[in-house]
């Protein structure tokens, strides 16, 4: 067989779908949500548009599958980080920073678009592993489990919305420096640590 002709590699349907989702994720991270088009995914995966349509139906189906894929990935990352976390404040700051970095890679835009289209995550709460550890480590007599959940909901909202609106929010209160984000994440970590400390 001539060197230039390579035999076609047959993938299982699940392998093909995972490859297409990885390509869609690459487009999302590199160029944002608008870049995630069926034709662009097909081009990146070296297949026809029909192959993408076969697995996802249309772009909405592709985006829903991409969000499910991303949420599963985030769940695994949160579980891994939580399992390694010793409860030290700098460890919690790292967790917050890792989540912030993840949303900044285009996932905030995808989550907002899909939420507006009616997509809902039907699994357990995304931050449940972290919340469970915080509840277990809580030593403050006046801090209840639902207090921790409320604070984590506010933190999660900050993480999810910051890539989309953070610069405008900063300007609205007179904060111009790009370093403000790091200071804000430090503030979150210190506030949550204080909330859990014994008196």
Short mmCIF file of N, CA and C in Angstrom, two decimals:
data_model
loop_
_atom_site.label_atom_id
_atom_site.label_comp_id
_atom_site.label_asym_id
_atom_site.label_seq_id
_atom_site.Cartn_x
_atom_site.Cartn_y
_atom_site.Cartn_z
N UNK A 1 0.86 -1.17 0.00
CA UNK A 1 0.00 0.00 0.00
C UNK A 1 0.90 1.23 0.00
N UNK A 2 0.63 2.23 -0.89
CA UNK A 2 1.44 3.44 -0.89
C UNK A 2 1.40 4.14 0.46
N UNK A 3 2.53 4.78 0.79
CA UNK A 3 2.66 5.43 2.10
C UNK A 3 1.59 6.51 2.30
N UNK A 4 1.19 7.19 1.23
CA UNK A 4 0.26 8.31 1.36
C UNK A 4 -1.16 7.86 1.67
N UNK A 5 -1.49 6.61 1.38
CA UNK A 5 -2.83 6.11 1.64
C UNK A 5 -2.87 5.39 2.98
N UNK A 6 -3.65 5.95 3.88
CA UNK A 6 -3.77 5.35 5.19
C UNK A 6 -5.10 4.65 5.29
N UNK A 7 -5.13 3.47 5.89
CA UNK A 7 -6.41 2.80 6.04
C UNK A 7 -7.33 3.61 6.94
N UNK A 8 -8.61 3.60 6.62
CA UNK A 8 -9.59 4.33 7.42
C UNK A 8 -9.72 3.66 8.79
N UNK A 9 -9.67 4.48 9.82
CA UNK A 9 -9.78 3.97 11.18
C UNK A 9 -11.26 3.97 11.56
N UNK A 10 -11.74 2.81 11.94
CA UNK A 10 -13.14 2.73 12.37
C UNK A 10 -13.20 2.89 13.88
N UNK A 11 -14.05 3.81 14.30
CA UNK A 11 -14.24 4.05 15.71
C UNK A 11 -15.56 3.43 16.15
N UNK A 12 -15.62 3.08 17.42
CA UNK A 12 -16.92 2.69 17.96
C UNK A 12 -17.77 3.95 18.02
N UNK A 13 -19.09 3.83 18.05
CA UNK A 13 -19.94 5.02 18.15
C UNK A 13 -19.60 5.89 19.36
N UNK A 14 -19.29 5.25 20.50
CA UNK A 14 -18.96 6.04 21.69
C UNK A 14 -17.62 6.75 21.52
N UNK A 15 -16.64 6.07 20.93
CA UNK A 15 -15.34 6.70 20.68
C UNK A 15 -15.48 7.89 19.74
N UNK A 16 -16.30 7.70 18.70
CA UNK A 16 -16.52 8.79 17.74
C UNK A 16 -17.17 9.98 18.43
N UNK A 17 -18.17 9.71 19.24
CA UNK A 17 -18.86 10.80 19.93
C UNK A 17 -17.92 11.54 20.86
N UNK A 18 -17.08 10.81 21.59
CA UNK A 18 -16.11 11.45 22.50
C UNK A 18 -15.09 12.28 21.72
N UNK A 19 -14.68 11.80 20.56
CA UNK A 19 -13.77 12.56 19.71
C UNK A 19 -14.42 13.85 19.25
N UNK A 20 -15.67 13.78 18.83
CA UNK A 20 -16.38 14.97 18.35
C UNK A 20 -16.58 15.98 19.49
N UNK A 21 -16.87 15.48 20.69
CA UNK A 21 -17.04 16.38 21.83
C UNK A 21 -15.71 17.04 22.21
N UNK A 22 -14.63 16.29 22.11
CA UNK A 22 -13.30 16.87 22.39
C UNK A 22 -12.99 17.97 21.38
N UNK A 23 -13.35 17.75 20.12
CA UNK A 23 -13.15 18.78 19.09
C UNK A 23 -14.02 20.00 19.38
N UNK A 24 -15.27 19.78 19.78
CA UNK A 24 -16.16 20.89 20.11
C UNK A 24 -15.61 21.67 21.30
N UNK A 25 -15.07 20.96 22.27
CA UNK A 25 -14.50 21.62 23.45
C UNK A 25 -13.28 22.46 23.06
N UNK A 26 -12.46 21.95 22.16
CA UNK A 26 -11.30 22.70 21.68
C UNK A 26 -11.74 24.00 21.02
N UNK A 27 -12.76 23.93 20.18
CA UNK A 27 -13.28 25.13 19.53
C UNK A 27 -13.82 26.12 20.56
N UNK A 28 -14.53 25.60 21.55
CA UNK A 28 -15.09 26.45 22.60
C UNK A 28 -13.99 27.20 23.35
N UNK A 29 -12.97 26.46 23.77
CA UNK A 29 -11.89 27.05 24.56
C UNK A 29 -11.09 28.06 23.73
N UNK A 30 -10.84 27.73 22.47
CA UNK A 30 -9.98 28.58 21.64
C UNK A 30 -10.70 29.81 21.10
N UNK A 31 -11.98 29.64 20.71
CA UNK A 31 -12.64 30.72 19.98
C UNK A 31 -14.03 31.09 20.49
N UNK A 32 -14.47 30.49 21.59
CA UNK A 32 -15.77 30.86 22.15
C UNK A 32 -16.92 30.04 21.57
N UNK A 33 -18.10 30.28 22.12
CA UNK A 33 -19.28 29.49 21.79
C UNK A 33 -19.69 29.59 20.33
N UNK A 34 -19.55 30.76 19.73
CA UNK A 34 -19.98 30.91 18.33
C UNK A 34 -19.17 30.03 17.39
N UNK A 35 -17.96 29.66 17.79
CA UNK A 35 -17.12 28.80 16.95
C UNK A 35 -17.59 27.35 16.95
N UNK A 36 -18.41 26.98 17.92
CA UNK A 36 -18.86 25.58 18.02
C UNK A 36 -20.02 25.38 17.05
N UNK A 37 -19.67 25.06 15.84
CA UNK A 37 -20.62 24.79 14.76
C UNK A 37 -20.38 23.37 14.27
N UNK A 38 -21.42 22.75 13.76
CA UNK A 38 -21.29 21.35 13.32
C UNK A 38 -20.23 21.20 12.24
N UNK A 39 -20.19 22.13 11.29
CA UNK A 39 -19.21 22.04 10.21
C UNK A 39 -17.79 22.20 10.75
N UNK A 40 -17.60 23.10 11.72
CA UNK A 40 -16.27 23.31 12.29
C UNK A 40 -15.81 22.07 13.07
N UNK A 41 -16.73 21.45 13.80
CA UNK A 41 -16.39 20.22 14.53
C UNK A 41 -16.02 19.12 13.55
N UNK A 42 -16.80 18.99 12.47
CA UNK A 42 -16.52 17.97 11.45
C UNK A 42 -15.14 18.19 10.83
N UNK A 43 -14.84 19.44 10.52
CA UNK A 43 -13.54 19.76 9.92
C UNK A 43 -12.40 19.38 10.85
N UNK A 44 -12.54 19.75 12.13
CA UNK A 44 -11.49 19.45 13.10
C UNK A 44 -11.34 17.95 13.33
N UNK A 45 -12.44 17.21 13.26
CA UNK A 45 -12.41 15.76 13.48
C UNK A 45 -12.11 14.97 12.20
N UNK A 46 -12.00 15.68 11.07
CA UNK A 46 -11.72 15.05 9.77
C UNK A 46 -12.83 14.07 9.37
N UNK A 47 -14.07 14.51 9.56
CA UNK A 47 -15.22 13.71 9.14
C UNK A 47 -16.18 14.63 8.39
N UNK A 48 -17.26 14.06 7.89
CA UNK A 48 -18.26 14.86 7.19
C UNK A 48 -19.24 15.47 8.19
N UNK A 49 -19.96 16.50 7.74
CA UNK A 49 -21.00 17.10 8.57
C UNK A 49 -22.04 16.05 8.97
N UNK A 50 -22.29 15.11 8.05
CA UNK A 50 -23.30 14.08 8.31
C UNK A 50 -22.93 13.22 9.51
N UNK A 51 -21.64 13.00 9.72
CA UNK A 51 -21.21 12.19 10.87
C UNK A 51 -21.56 12.90 12.17
N UNK A 52 -21.39 14.21 12.21
CA UNK A 52 -21.73 14.98 13.41
C UNK A 52 -23.25 14.97 13.60
N UNK A 53 -23.99 15.18 12.51
CA UNK A 53 -25.46 15.18 12.57
C UNK A 53 -25.98 13.82 13.02
N UNK A 54 -25.32 12.76 12.61
CA UNK A 54 -25.74 11.40 12.99
C UNK A 54 -25.73 11.24 14.52
N UNK A 55 -24.72 11.81 15.17
CA UNK A 55 -24.59 11.65 16.63
C UNK A 55 -25.38 12.67 17.44
N UNK A 56 -25.54 13.88 16.91
CA UNK A 56 -26.13 14.96 17.72
C UNK A 56 -27.40 15.57 17.14
N UNK A 57 -27.73 15.24 15.93
CA UNK A 57 -28.94 15.78 15.31
C UNK A 57 -28.71 17.17 14.73
N UNK A 58 -28.56 18.15 15.58
CA UNK A 58 -28.34 19.53 15.14
C UNK A 58 -27.41 20.23 16.13
N UNK A 59 -27.20 21.53 15.93
CA UNK A 59 -26.28 22.26 16.79
C UNK A 59 -26.77 22.29 18.23
N UNK A 60 -28.07 22.42 18.45
CA UNK A 60 -28.58 22.42 19.82
C UNK A 60 -28.25 21.10 20.52
N UNK A 61 -28.39 19.99 19.78
CA UNK A 61 -28.04 18.69 20.34
C UNK A 61 -26.56 18.59 20.64
N UNK A 62 -25.75 19.16 19.76
CA UNK A 62 -24.30 19.18 19.97
C UNK A 62 -23.96 19.98 21.22
N UNK A 63 -24.57 21.17 21.37
CA UNK A 63 -24.28 22.01 22.53
C UNK A 63 -24.73 21.36 23.83
N UNK A 64 -25.90 20.70 23.80
CA UNK A 64 -26.37 20.01 25.01
C UNK A 64 -25.40 18.90 25.40
N UNK A 65 -24.97 18.12 24.40
CA UNK A 65 -24.02 17.04 24.67
C UNK A 65 -22.69 17.62 25.16
N UNK A 66 -22.29 18.75 24.59
CA UNK A 66 -21.04 19.39 25.02
C UNK A 66 -21.16 19.84 26.47
N UNK A 67 -22.29 20.40 26.85
CA UNK A 67 -22.47 20.85 28.23
C UNK A 67 -22.45 19.66 29.18
N UNK A 68 -23.13 18.58 28.82
CA UNK A 68 -23.10 17.37 29.65
C UNK A 68 -21.66 16.87 29.81
N UNK A 69 -20.92 16.91 28.71
CA UNK A 69 -19.51 16.49 28.70
C UNK A 69 -18.68 17.38 29.63
N UNK A 70 -18.89 18.70 29.52
CA UNK A 70 -18.14 19.66 30.33
C UNK A 70 -18.49 19.51 31.81
N UNK A 71 -19.78 19.36 32.11
CA UNK A 71 -20.20 19.22 33.51
C UNK A 71 -19.60 17.96 34.11
N UNK A 72 -19.58 16.86 33.35
CA UNK A 72 -18.97 15.62 33.85
C UNK A 72 -17.48 15.84 34.13
N UNK A 73 -16.83 16.58 33.25
CA UNK A 73 -15.41 16.87 33.43
C UNK A 73 -15.19 17.73 34.67
N UNK A 74 -16.03 18.75 34.84
CA UNK A 74 -15.92 19.63 36.01
C UNK A 74 -16.18 18.83 37.29
N UNK A 75 -17.18 17.95 37.26
CA UNK A 75 -17.47 17.12 38.44
C UNK A 75 -16.25 16.29 38.83
N UNK A 76 -15.60 15.69 37.83
CA UNK A 76 -14.40 14.88 38.11
C UNK A 76 -13.29 15.75 38.70
N UNK A 77 -13.11 16.94 38.12
CA UNK A 77 -12.07 17.84 38.61
C UNK A 77 -12.36 18.29 40.04
N UNK A 78 -13.60 18.62 40.33
CA UNK A 78 -13.97 19.04 41.68
C UNK A 78 -13.75 17.90 42.67
N UNK A 79 -14.12 16.70 42.28
CA UNK A 79 -13.94 15.54 43.16
C UNK A 79 -12.45 15.31 43.42
N UNK A 80 -11.62 15.36 42.40
CA UNK A 80 -10.18 15.15 42.57
C UNK A 80 -9.58 16.20 43.48
N UNK A 81 -9.89 17.46 43.24
CA UNK A 81 -9.34 18.54 44.05
C UNK A 81 -9.81 18.42 45.49
N UNK A 82 -11.09 18.11 45.67
CA UNK A 82 -11.65 17.99 47.02
C UNK A 82 -11.00 16.82 47.77
N UNK A 83 -10.79 15.71 47.08
CA UNK A 83 -10.16 14.55 47.71
C UNK A 83 -8.74 14.86 48.17
N UNK A 84 -8.05 15.75 47.46
CA UNK A 84 -6.67 16.11 47.83
C UNK A 84 -6.61 17.25 48.84
N UNK A 85 -7.72 17.93 49.01
CA UNK A 85 -7.73 19.13 49.85
C UNK A 85 -7.63 18.75 51.33
N UNK A 86 -6.74 19.42 52.05
CA UNK A 86 -6.56 19.14 53.47
C UNK A 86 -7.36 20.10 54.35
N UNK A 87 -8.01 21.07 53.73
CA UNK A 87 -8.75 22.07 54.49
C UNK A 87 -7.95 23.32 54.73
N UNK A 88 -6.71 23.35 54.28
CA UNK A 88 -5.88 24.55 54.46
C UNK A 88 -6.43 25.68 53.59
N UNK A 89 -6.38 26.93 54.09
CA UNK A 89 -6.92 28.05 53.33
C UNK A 89 -6.32 28.19 51.93
N UNK A 90 -5.00 27.96 51.80
CA UNK A 90 -4.39 28.10 50.49
C UNK A 90 -4.90 27.01 49.54
N UNK A 91 -5.25 25.85 50.09
CA UNK A 91 -5.84 24.80 49.27
C UNK A 91 -7.21 25.20 48.76
N UNK A 92 -7.98 25.86 49.60
CA UNK A 92 -9.30 26.31 49.17
C UNK A 92 -9.15 27.42 48.15
N UNK A 93 -8.17 28.28 48.30
CA UNK A 93 -7.92 29.34 47.32
C UNK A 93 -7.56 28.73 45.97
N UNK A 94 -6.80 27.63 46.02
CA UNK A 94 -6.45 26.94 44.76
C UNK A 94 -7.68 26.36 44.11
N UNK A 95 -8.57 25.77 44.89
CA UNK A 95 -9.82 25.24 44.35
C UNK A 95 -10.62 26.34 43.67
N UNK A 96 -10.75 27.47 44.35
CA UNK A 96 -11.50 28.59 43.78
C UNK A 96 -10.82 29.07 42.49
N UNK A 97 -9.50 29.17 42.53
CA UNK A 97 -8.76 29.60 41.34
C UNK A 97 -8.90 28.64 40.18
N UNK A 98 -8.88 27.33 40.47
CA UNK A 98 -9.04 26.34 39.40
C UNK A 98 -10.42 26.42 38.76
N UNK A 99 -11.45 26.60 39.57
CA UNK A 99 -12.80 26.75 39.03
C UNK A 99 -12.92 28.03 38.22
N UNK A 100 -12.35 29.09 38.74
CA UNK A 100 -12.38 30.37 38.04
C UNK A 100 -11.72 30.24 36.67
N UNK A 101 -10.59 29.56 36.62
CA UNK A 101 -9.87 29.37 35.36
C UNK A 101 -10.68 28.52 34.39
N UNK A 102 -11.39 27.53 34.89
CA UNK A 102 -12.20 26.67 34.04
C UNK A 102 -13.32 27.47 33.37
N UNK A 103 -14.04 28.26 34.17
CA UNK A 103 -15.11 29.08 33.59
C UNK A 103 -14.56 30.08 32.59
N UNK A 104 -13.36 30.58 32.80
CA UNK A 104 -12.77 31.57 31.91
C UNK A 104 -12.44 30.99 30.54
N UNK A 105 -12.45 29.67 30.40
CA UNK A 105 -12.11 29.03 29.14
C UNK A 105 -13.30 28.87 28.20
N UNK A 106 -14.37 29.59 28.43
CA UNK A 106 -15.52 29.53 27.54
C UNK A 106 -16.70 28.79 28.12
N UNK A 107 -16.52 28.13 29.25
CA UNK A 107 -17.61 27.34 29.81
C UNK A 107 -18.71 28.21 30.40
N UNK A 108 -18.37 29.42 30.85
CA UNK A 108 -19.40 30.32 31.37
C UNK A 108 -20.38 30.70 30.26
N UNK A 109 -19.83 31.01 29.09
CA UNK A 109 -20.66 31.37 27.95
C UNK A 109 -21.55 30.20 27.53
N UNK A 110 -20.99 29.01 27.51
CA UNK A 110 -21.76 27.83 27.15
C UNK A 110 -22.86 27.57 28.17
N UNK A 111 -22.54 27.66 29.46
CA UNK A 111 -23.54 27.43 30.50
C UNK A 111 -24.68 28.43 30.40
N UNK A 112 -24.36 29.70 30.14
CA UNK A 112 -25.41 30.70 30.03
C UNK A 112 -26.29 30.44 28.82
N UNK A 113 -25.69 30.15 27.70
CA UNK A 113 -26.47 29.90 26.48
C UNK A 113 -27.40 28.71 26.65
N UNK A 114 -26.90 27.65 27.24
CA UNK A 114 -27.72 26.45 27.41
C UNK A 114 -28.78 26.64 28.48
N UNK A 115 -28.47 27.38 29.53
CA UNK A 115 -29.47 27.65 30.55
C UNK A 115 -30.63 28.43 29.94
N UNK A 116 -30.31 29.40 29.09
CA UNK A 116 -31.35 30.18 28.43
C UNK A 116 -32.16 29.33 27.45
N UNK A 117 -31.54 28.29 26.91
CA UNK A 117 -32.27 27.43 25.97
C UNK A 117 -33.08 26.34 26.67
N UNK A 118 -32.99 26.28 28.01
CA UNK A 118 -33.79 25.31 28.75
C UNK A 118 -33.01 24.12 29.30
N UNK A 119 -31.70 24.01 29.01
CA UNK A 119 -30.90 22.90 29.53
C UNK A 119 -30.80 23.01 31.04
N UNK A 120 -30.92 21.88 31.71
CA UNK A 120 -30.76 21.83 33.16
C UNK A 120 -29.92 20.62 33.53
N UNK A 121 -29.01 20.83 34.46
CA UNK A 121 -28.20 19.73 34.99
C UNK A 121 -29.08 18.94 35.96
N UNK A 122 -29.24 17.67 35.69
CA UNK A 122 -30.13 16.85 36.52
C UNK A 122 -29.38 16.01 37.54
N UNK A 123 -28.07 16.15 37.58
CA UNK A 123 -27.28 15.37 38.53
C UNK A 123 -27.28 16.02 39.91
N UNK A 124 -26.48 15.47 40.81
CA UNK A 124 -26.37 16.06 42.16
C UNK A 124 -25.76 17.45 42.05
N UNK A 125 -25.90 18.27 43.09
CA UNK A 125 -25.32 19.62 43.04
C UNK A 125 -23.84 19.58 42.65
N UNK A 126 -23.46 20.46 41.75
CA UNK A 126 -22.11 20.45 41.19
C UNK A 126 -21.04 20.59 42.27
N UNK A 127 -21.26 21.45 43.24
CA UNK A 127 -20.26 21.69 44.28
C UNK A 127 -20.48 20.86 45.54
N UNK A 128 -21.28 19.82 45.45
CA UNK A 128 -21.59 19.00 46.62
C UNK A 128 -20.34 18.45 47.31
N UNK A 129 -19.33 17.96 46.60
CA UNK A 129 -18.14 17.45 47.31
C UNK A 129 -17.48 18.52 48.19
N UNK A 130 -17.38 19.74 47.68
CA UNK A 130 -16.76 20.82 48.45
C UNK A 130 -17.64 21.17 49.64
N UNK A 131 -18.93 21.30 49.39
CA UNK A 131 -19.87 21.67 50.46
C UNK A 131 -19.84 20.63 51.57
N UNK A 132 -19.82 19.36 51.21
CA UNK A 132 -19.78 18.30 52.21
C UNK A 132 -18.56 18.43 53.12
N UNK A 133 -17.39 18.74 52.52
CA UNK A 133 -16.18 18.90 53.31
C UNK A 133 -16.30 20.13 54.22
N UNK A 134 -16.83 21.23 53.68
CA UNK A 134 -16.97 22.45 54.48
C UNK A 134 -17.90 22.23 55.66
N UNK A 135 -18.99 21.53 55.42
CA UNK A 135 -19.94 21.25 56.50
C UNK A 135 -19.27 20.40 57.57
N UNK A 136 -18.50 19.42 57.14
CA UNK A 136 -17.82 18.54 58.09
C UNK A 136 -16.77 19.30 58.90
N UNK A 137 -16.09 20.27 58.27
CA UNK A 137 -15.03 21.00 58.95
C UNK A 137 -15.53 22.24 59.69
N UNK A 138 -16.79 22.55 59.56
CA UNK A 138 -17.33 23.76 60.20
C UNK A 138 -17.19 23.66 61.72
N UNK A 139 -16.51 24.66 62.30
CA UNK A 139 -16.33 24.69 63.75
C UNK A 139 -17.00 25.91 64.37
N UNK A 140 -17.72 26.69 63.55
CA UNK A 140 -18.37 27.90 64.06
C UNK A 140 -19.76 27.55 64.56
N UNK A 141 -20.09 27.83 65.83
CA UNK A 141 -21.38 27.41 66.39
C UNK A 141 -22.59 28.09 65.73
N UNK A 142 -22.38 29.26 65.12
CA UNK A 142 -23.50 29.98 64.51
C UNK A 142 -23.63 29.75 63.00
N UNK A 143 -22.72 28.99 62.42
CA UNK A 143 -22.76 28.73 60.99
C UNK A 143 -23.46 27.40 60.74
N UNK A 144 -24.59 27.46 60.05
CA UNK A 144 -25.36 26.25 59.75
C UNK A 144 -25.04 25.76 58.34
N UNK A 145 -25.42 24.52 58.06
CA UNK A 145 -25.15 23.93 56.75
C UNK A 145 -25.72 24.78 55.62
N UNK A 146 -26.93 25.29 55.79
CA UNK A 146 -27.52 26.10 54.73
C UNK A 146 -26.82 27.45 54.57
N UNK A 147 -26.19 27.96 55.63
CA UNK A 147 -25.36 29.16 55.49
C UNK A 147 -24.21 28.89 54.54
N UNK A 148 -23.59 27.73 54.70
CA UNK A 148 -22.48 27.34 53.82
C UNK A 148 -22.98 27.20 52.38
N UNK A 149 -24.13 26.58 52.22
CA UNK A 149 -24.68 26.42 50.86
C UNK A 149 -24.97 27.78 50.22
N UNK A 150 -25.51 28.72 51.00
CA UNK A 150 -25.80 30.05 50.44
C UNK A 150 -24.52 30.76 50.00
N UNK A 151 -23.50 30.70 50.81
CA UNK A 151 -22.24 31.35 50.46
C UNK A 151 -21.64 30.68 49.22
N UNK A 152 -21.69 29.36 49.17
CA UNK A 152 -21.15 28.66 48.00
C UNK A 152 -21.96 28.95 46.75
N UNK A 153 -23.28 29.17 46.89
CA UNK A 153 -24.09 29.55 45.73
C UNK A 153 -23.65 30.92 45.21
N UNK A 154 -23.37 31.85 46.14
CA UNK A 154 -22.92 33.18 45.73
C UNK A 154 -21.53 33.11 45.07
N UNK A 155 -20.65 32.29 45.64
CA UNK A 155 -19.33 32.10 45.04
C UNK A 155 -19.46 31.50 43.65
N UNK A 156 -20.29 30.49 43.51
CA UNK A 156 -20.46 29.83 42.22
C UNK A 156 -21.02 30.80 41.19
N UNK A 157 -21.96 31.66 41.61
CA UNK A 157 -22.50 32.66 40.70
C UNK A 157 -21.39 33.62 40.25
N UNK A 158 -20.54 34.03 41.18
CA UNK A 158 -19.41 34.89 40.85
C UNK A 158 -18.51 34.20 39.82
N UNK A 159 -18.15 32.95 40.08
CA UNK A 159 -17.26 32.22 39.18
C UNK A 159 -17.87 32.08 37.78
N UNK A 160 -19.16 31.80 37.73
CA UNK A 160 -19.82 31.56 36.44
C UNK A 160 -20.06 32.84 35.65
N UNK A 161 -20.32 33.94 36.33
CA UNK A 161 -20.64 35.19 35.63
C UNK A 161 -19.43 36.07 35.36
N UNK A 162 -18.38 35.88 36.11
CA UNK A 162 -17.23 36.78 35.99
C UNK A 162 -16.65 36.84 34.57
N UNK A 163 -16.47 35.71 33.89
CA UNK A 163 -15.90 35.81 32.53
C UNK A 163 -16.78 36.62 31.58
N UNK A 164 -18.07 36.67 31.84
CA UNK A 164 -18.99 37.38 30.96
C UNK A 164 -19.14 38.85 31.33
N UNK A 165 -19.22 39.13 32.64
CA UNK A 165 -19.57 40.48 33.08
C UNK A 165 -18.60 41.07 34.10
N UNK A 166 -17.56 40.37 34.43
CA UNK A 166 -16.66 40.82 35.50
C UNK A 166 -16.06 42.19 35.29
N UNK A 167 -15.61 42.48 34.08
CA UNK A 167 -14.99 43.78 33.82
C UNK A 167 -16.00 44.90 34.04
N UNK A 168 -17.24 44.70 33.59
CA UNK A 168 -18.28 45.71 33.77
C UNK A 168 -18.62 45.89 35.25
N UNK A 169 -18.70 44.77 36.00
CA UNK A 169 -18.98 44.86 37.43
C UNK A 169 -17.86 45.62 38.15
N UNK A 170 -16.61 45.34 37.77
CA UNK A 170 -15.48 46.04 38.39
C UNK A 170 -15.57 47.54 38.13
N UNK A 171 -15.83 47.89 36.88
CA UNK A 171 -15.92 49.32 36.52
C UNK A 171 -17.06 50.00 37.27
N UNK A 172 -18.17 49.25 37.51
CA UNK A 172 -19.34 49.87 38.15
C UNK A 172 -19.07 50.32 39.58
N UNK A 173 -18.01 49.80 40.19
CA UNK A 173 -17.66 50.22 41.55
C UNK A 173 -16.31 50.92 41.60
N UNK A 174 -15.78 51.26 40.43
CA UNK A 174 -14.54 52.02 40.37
C UNK A 174 -13.27 51.21 40.47
N UNK A 175 -13.34 49.90 40.27
CA UNK A 175 -12.13 49.05 40.29
C UNK A 175 -11.65 48.88 38.86
N UNK A 176 -10.46 49.34 38.58
CA UNK A 176 -9.95 49.31 37.20
C UNK A 176 -8.86 48.26 36.99
N UNK A 177 -8.15 47.91 38.02
CA UNK A 177 -7.00 47.02 37.89
C UNK A 177 -7.43 45.60 37.56
N UNK A 178 -6.69 44.97 36.66
CA UNK A 178 -6.96 43.57 36.32
C UNK A 178 -6.56 42.65 37.47
N UNK A 179 -5.71 43.15 38.38
CA UNK A 179 -5.30 42.33 39.54
C UNK A 179 -6.42 42.18 40.56
N UNK A 180 -7.50 42.93 40.37
CA UNK A 180 -8.61 42.86 41.32
C UNK A 180 -9.22 41.46 41.39
N UNK A 181 -9.14 40.72 40.29
CA UNK A 181 -9.74 39.38 40.31
C UNK A 181 -9.04 38.50 41.33
N UNK A 182 -7.73 38.51 41.34
CA UNK A 182 -6.98 37.70 42.31
C UNK A 182 -7.32 38.12 43.73
N UNK A 183 -7.45 39.42 43.96
CA UNK A 183 -7.79 39.91 45.29
C UNK A 183 -9.21 39.48 45.68
N UNK A 184 -10.10 39.47 44.70
CA UNK A 184 -11.47 39.04 45.00
C UNK A 184 -11.51 37.56 45.36
N UNK A 185 -10.75 36.74 44.64
CA UNK A 185 -10.71 35.31 44.96
C UNK A 185 -10.07 35.08 46.33
N UNK A 186 -9.04 35.87 46.66
CA UNK A 186 -8.45 35.79 48.00
C UNK A 186 -9.49 36.15 49.06
N UNK A 187 -10.29 37.17 48.78
CA UNK A 187 -11.34 37.59 49.72
C UNK A 187 -12.35 36.47 49.93
N UNK A 188 -12.76 35.79 48.86
CA UNK A 188 -13.68 34.66 49.00
C UNK A 188 -13.09 33.60 49.92
N UNK A 189 -11.84 33.23 49.67
CA UNK A 189 -11.20 32.18 50.47
C UNK A 189 -11.12 32.59 51.94
N UNK A 190 -10.71 33.83 52.20
CA UNK A 190 -10.59 34.30 53.59
C UNK A 190 -11.95 34.38 54.27
N UNK A 191 -12.98 34.82 53.54
CA UNK A 191 -14.32 34.95 54.11
C UNK A 191 -14.90 33.59 54.49
N UNK A 192 -14.72 32.62 53.63
CA UNK A 192 -15.25 31.29 53.91
C UNK A 192 -14.49 30.64 55.06
N UNK A 193 -13.18 30.83 55.08
CA UNK A 193 -12.38 30.30 56.19
C UNK A 193 -12.87 30.91 57.52
N UNK A 194 -13.09 32.22 57.54
CA UNK A 194 -13.56 32.89 58.75
C UNK A 194 -14.93 32.39 59.18
N UNK A 195 -15.78 32.13 58.21
CA UNK A 195 -17.12 31.66 58.47
C UNK A 195 -17.14 30.30 59.19
N UNK A 196 -16.08 29.51 58.97
CA UNK A 196 -16.03 28.15 59.53
C UNK A 196 -15.20 28.06 60.80
N UNK A 197 -14.53 29.14 61.18
CA UNK A 197 -13.64 29.09 62.35
C UNK A 197 -14.42 29.09 63.65
N UNK A 198 -13.89 28.37 64.60
CA UNK A 198 -14.47 28.44 65.96
C UNK A 198 -14.18 29.82 66.54
N UNK A 199 -15.02 30.28 67.41
CA UNK A 199 -14.82 31.60 68.04
C UNK A 199 -13.63 31.55 68.98
#
